[in-house]
């Protein structure tokens, strides 16, 4: 086992090692945060140690999955990026109908042993496909119809579906897509249009969700939406 890990580590490039160190640091910080936040629960299976062991197990599984996917040639994933995104969007749409509601939002699929959020798959598939599109269209990246429209279509579809139940995650995904477009030299006018579309979509979603709108108004102290009152 140790020899396998050493072989894997030495096979990584310099940039990959930095990414791996960052992932390990974030995972370790998360374990410490979970243990610190649950320390008041005391011992026992449902106490701080129970939470620590469960979270530690999830971290190990996540790191193993990261190592597994890092061994996959990204060019192979790039070739199937569109089917991956279409499939993830389809599962997310189905989740809105038959998914399991937790925390007031219907965003989970129950797999028996574990729960699964299709929005997580959509995030990864969207960023992968956007990266593929931006690379392929570098020769005419300033073109609205040929370059920006396909990116906008997939980003809007994914962010709208995610935002129905999780507006904060949708905002993070939009920011990531905009950052990728900026690095890929998409025009500032098109980036501004994407940002305005995202803001308009968020406003519409909040108008149809009074509870979330009320939280935004409570945070800002400004009456922004009809049917609610800022506190």
Short mmCIF file of C-alpha atoms in Angstrom, two decimals:
data_model
loop_
_atom_site.label_atom_id
_atom_site.label_comp_id
_atom_site.label_asym_id
_atom_site.label_seq_id
_atom_site.Cartn_x
_atom_site.Cartn_y
_atom_site.Cartn_z
CA UNK A 1 0.00 0.00 0.00
CA UNK A 2 2.80 2.40 0.96
CA UNK A 3 4.74 1.55 -2.20
CA UNK A 4 1.64 2.21 -4.31
CA UNK A 5 1.13 5.61 -2.70
CA UNK A 6 4.79 6.51 -3.22
CA UNK A 7 4.60 5.47 -6.87
CA UNK A 8 1.44 7.53 -7.34
CA UNK A 9 2.96 10.58 -5.63
CA UNK A 10 6.19 10.49 -7.63
CA UNK A 11 4.17 10.11 -10.81
CA UNK A 12 2.50 13.47 -10.26
CA UNK A 13 3.76 16.55 -12.00
CA UNK A 14 4.88 19.62 -10.00
CA UNK A 15 1.57 21.44 -10.50
CA UNK A 16 -0.40 18.31 -9.61
CA UNK A 17 1.51 18.00 -6.35
CA UNK A 18 0.56 21.54 -5.37
CA UNK A 19 -3.09 20.73 -6.06
CA UNK A 20 -2.78 17.54 -4.02
CA UNK A 21 -1.22 19.42 -1.08
CA UNK A 22 -3.98 22.03 -1.18
CA UNK A 23 -6.64 19.29 -1.22
CA UNK A 24 -4.99 17.51 1.71
CA UNK A 25 -4.72 20.78 3.66
CA UNK A 26 -8.38 21.62 3.07
CA UNK A 27 -9.44 18.08 4.01
CA UNK A 28 -7.37 18.20 7.19
CA UNK A 29 -8.77 21.62 8.09
CA UNK A 30 -12.28 20.30 7.57
CA UNK A 31 -11.67 17.38 9.92
CA UNK A 32 -10.36 19.73 12.60
CA UNK A 33 -13.33 22.07 12.10
CA UNK A 34 -15.84 19.23 12.42
CA UNK A 35 -14.21 17.95 15.60
CA UNK A 36 -14.02 21.46 17.07
CA UNK A 37 -17.65 22.25 16.21
CA UNK A 38 -18.94 19.01 17.77
CA UNK A 39 -16.70 18.89 20.83
CA UNK A 40 -19.57 19.96 23.10
CA UNK A 41 -21.46 16.75 22.27
CA UNK A 42 -19.11 14.63 24.35
CA UNK A 43 -18.22 10.99 23.67
CA UNK A 44 -20.23 8.08 22.33
CA UNK A 45 -21.30 7.01 18.88
CA UNK A 46 -23.35 10.18 18.42
CA UNK A 47 -20.85 12.47 20.10
CA UNK A 48 -17.82 14.34 18.81
CA UNK A 49 -15.84 11.17 18.14
CA UNK A 50 -18.74 9.65 16.21
CA UNK A 51 -18.98 12.71 13.98
CA UNK A 52 -15.19 12.70 13.61
CA UNK A 53 -15.05 9.08 12.47
CA UNK A 54 -17.93 9.51 10.03
CA UNK A 55 -16.45 12.66 8.55
CA UNK A 56 -13.00 11.08 8.43
CA UNK A 57 -14.41 8.14 6.50
CA UNK A 58 -16.00 10.48 3.98
CA UNK A 59 -12.72 12.37 3.61
CA UNK A 60 -10.83 9.14 2.90
CA UNK A 61 -13.41 8.13 0.29
CA UNK A 62 -13.22 11.60 -1.30
CA UNK A 63 -9.41 11.52 -1.46
CA UNK A 64 -9.53 8.03 -2.97
CA UNK A 65 -12.00 9.25 -5.59
CA UNK A 66 -9.74 12.24 -6.31
CA UNK A 67 -6.77 9.92 -6.80
CA UNK A 68 -8.81 7.66 -9.06
CA UNK A 69 -10.06 10.48 -11.28
CA UNK A 70 -6.63 12.07 -11.44
CA UNK A 71 -5.39 8.89 -13.14
CA UNK A 72 -7.97 9.27 -15.91
CA UNK A 73 -6.76 11.03 -19.06
CA UNK A 74 -8.63 14.34 -19.19
CA UNK A 75 -8.75 14.14 -22.98
CA UNK A 76 -11.04 11.14 -22.67
CA UNK A 77 -13.36 13.06 -20.37
CA UNK A 78 -13.26 16.04 -22.73
CA UNK A 79 -14.59 13.91 -25.57
CA UNK A 80 -17.68 12.94 -23.56
CA UNK A 81 -18.17 16.26 -21.74
CA UNK A 82 -21.47 17.05 -23.48
CA UNK A 83 -23.11 13.65 -22.79
CA UNK A 84 -21.91 13.88 -19.18
CA UNK A 85 -23.50 17.31 -18.80
CA UNK A 86 -26.75 16.30 -20.51
CA UNK A 87 -27.00 13.22 -18.31
CA UNK A 88 -26.28 15.18 -15.14
CA UNK A 89 -28.88 17.81 -16.05
CA UNK A 90 -31.43 15.07 -16.74
CA UNK A 91 -30.83 13.46 -13.35
CA UNK A 92 -31.06 16.86 -11.64
CA UNK A 93 -34.37 17.59 -13.40
CA UNK A 94 -35.74 14.21 -12.31
CA UNK A 95 -34.63 14.96 -8.75
CA UNK A 96 -36.99 17.94 -8.68
CA UNK A 97 -39.85 15.44 -9.06
CA UNK A 98 -38.83 12.28 -7.20
CA UNK A 99 -35.91 13.46 -5.10
CA UNK A 100 -35.66 13.29 -1.31
CA UNK A 101 -36.33 16.55 0.55
CA UNK A 102 -33.78 17.47 3.23
CA UNK A 103 -33.36 20.82 4.89
CA UNK A 104 -36.40 22.19 3.09
CA UNK A 105 -35.03 21.50 -0.40
CA UNK A 106 -35.68 18.59 -2.75
CA UNK A 107 -32.13 18.09 -4.00
CA UNK A 108 -31.12 14.57 -2.91
CA UNK A 109 -31.33 11.11 -4.45
CA UNK A 110 -31.39 8.30 -1.90
CA UNK A 111 -29.00 5.50 -2.89
CA UNK A 112 -29.68 3.48 0.25
CA UNK A 113 -26.32 3.66 2.02
CA UNK A 114 -25.57 7.25 1.02
CA UNK A 115 -27.39 10.24 -0.40
CA UNK A 116 -26.34 11.92 -3.63
CA UNK A 117 -26.83 15.48 -4.82
CA UNK A 118 -27.02 15.57 -8.64
CA UNK A 119 -26.17 19.27 -8.50
CA UNK A 120 -22.61 18.25 -7.57
CA UNK A 121 -22.33 16.20 -10.76
CA UNK A 122 -23.81 19.08 -12.75
CA UNK A 123 -21.19 21.49 -11.38
CA UNK A 124 -18.30 19.28 -12.42
CA UNK A 125 -19.80 18.42 -15.82
CA UNK A 126 -20.60 22.06 -16.57
CA UNK A 127 -17.11 23.33 -15.75
CA UNK A 128 -15.58 20.51 -17.79
CA UNK A 129 -17.76 21.22 -20.83
CA UNK A 130 -17.27 24.98 -20.59
CA UNK A 131 -13.50 24.43 -20.51
CA UNK A 132 -13.75 22.23 -23.62
CA UNK A 133 -15.84 24.82 -25.45
CA UNK A 134 -13.52 27.69 -24.56
CA UNK A 135 -10.46 25.77 -25.78
CA UNK A 136 -12.10 24.71 -29.04
CA UNK A 137 -13.33 28.22 -29.83
CA UNK A 138 -10.16 30.20 -29.13
CA UNK A 139 -9.79 31.07 -32.81
CA UNK A 140 -13.02 33.06 -32.72
CA UNK A 141 -13.51 33.56 -28.98
CA UNK A 142 -14.86 37.10 -29.44
CA UNK A 143 -17.73 35.87 -31.61
CA UNK A 144 -21.07 36.11 -29.81
CA UNK A 145 -22.88 33.53 -31.94
CA UNK A 146 -20.13 30.96 -32.47
CA UNK A 147 -18.27 31.13 -29.15
CA UNK A 148 -20.30 32.77 -26.40
CA UNK A 149 -23.80 31.48 -27.20
CA UNK A 150 -22.99 27.77 -26.62
CA UNK A 151 -21.28 28.61 -23.31
CA UNK A 152 -24.22 30.80 -22.27
CA UNK A 153 -26.78 28.12 -23.17
CA UNK A 154 -25.23 25.37 -21.07
CA UNK A 155 -24.34 27.69 -18.20
CA UNK A 156 -27.87 29.12 -18.06
CA UNK A 157 -29.50 25.66 -18.14
CA UNK A 158 -27.28 24.31 -15.36
CA UNK A 159 -27.37 27.39 -13.13
CA UNK A 160 -31.15 27.75 -13.45
CA UNK A 161 -31.74 24.12 -12.40
CA UNK A 162 -29.29 24.37 -9.50
CA UNK A 163 -30.69 27.73 -8.40
CA UNK A 164 -34.21 26.39 -7.98
CA UNK A 165 -33.16 24.86 -4.66
CA UNK A 166 -29.66 26.19 -3.98
CA UNK A 167 -29.11 29.80 -5.00
CA UNK A 168 -25.75 30.17 -3.26
CA UNK A 169 -24.28 27.20 -5.13
CA UNK A 170 -25.68 28.57 -8.38
CA UNK A 171 -23.94 31.89 -7.70
CA UNK A 172 -20.62 30.13 -7.07
CA UNK A 173 -20.95 28.15 -10.30
CA UNK A 174 -21.75 31.36 -12.21
CA UNK A 175 -18.67 33.03 -10.73
CA UNK A 176 -16.51 30.04 -11.73
CA UNK A 177 -17.85 30.11 -15.30
CA UNK A 178 -17.23 33.87 -15.53
CA UNK A 179 -13.68 33.43 -14.25
CA UNK A 180 -13.02 30.74 -16.85
CA UNK A 181 -14.44 32.99 -19.58
CA UNK A 182 -12.26 35.89 -18.40
CA UNK A 183 -9.12 33.74 -18.54
CA UNK A 184 -10.17 32.52 -22.01
CA UNK A 185 -10.35 36.16 -23.25
CA UNK A 186 -14.13 36.35 -23.68
CA UNK A 187 -15.09 40.00 -24.27
CA UNK A 188 -15.97 42.18 -21.30
CA UNK A 189 -19.34 43.04 -22.87
CA UNK A 190 -20.32 39.37 -23.05
CA UNK A 191 -19.11 38.78 -19.49
CA UNK A 192 -21.23 41.71 -18.36
CA UNK A 193 -24.24 40.25 -20.13
CA UNK A 194 -23.67 36.92 -18.39
CA UNK A 195 -23.46 38.65 -15.01
CA UNK A 196 -26.64 40.66 -15.65
CA UNK A 197 -28.47 37.53 -16.77
CA UNK A 198 -27.37 35.76 -13.60
CA UNK A 199 -28.56 38.66 -11.45
CA UNK A 200 -31.92 38.75 -13.25
CA UNK A 201 -32.32 34.98 -12.84
CA UNK A 202 -31.53 35.25 -9.12
CA UNK A 203 -34.11 38.01 -8.71
CA UNK A 204 -36.80 35.93 -10.44
CA UNK A 205 -35.99 32.85 -8.36
CA UNK A 206 -36.11 34.90 -5.16
CA UNK A 207 -39.46 36.40 -6.14
CA UNK A 208 -40.87 32.87 -6.31
CA UNK A 209 -39.29 31.88 -3.00
CA UNK A 210 -40.49 34.28 -0.26
CA UNK A 211 -38.53 32.52 2.50
CA UNK A 212 -35.21 32.95 0.68
CA UNK A 213 -36.12 36.49 -0.34
CA UNK A 214 -36.88 37.31 3.30
CA UNK A 215 -33.44 36.05 4.34
CA UNK A 216 -31.78 38.27 1.74
CA UNK A 217 -33.79 41.27 2.93
CA UNK A 218 -32.99 40.47 6.55
CA UNK A 219 -29.29 40.40 5.72
CA UNK A 220 -29.28 43.60 3.66
CA UNK A 221 -31.92 45.45 5.69
CA UNK A 222 -33.53 46.63 2.45
CA UNK A 223 -37.01 45.80 1.14
CA UNK A 224 -36.16 44.35 -2.28
CA UNK A 225 -38.92 41.91 -3.12
CA UNK A 226 -42.72 42.16 -3.25
CA UNK A 227 -44.57 40.29 -0.53
CA UNK A 228 -41.79 40.40 2.05
CA UNK A 229 -40.57 42.89 4.60
CA UNK A 230 -36.99 43.55 5.58
CA UNK A 231 -36.24 43.05 9.23
#
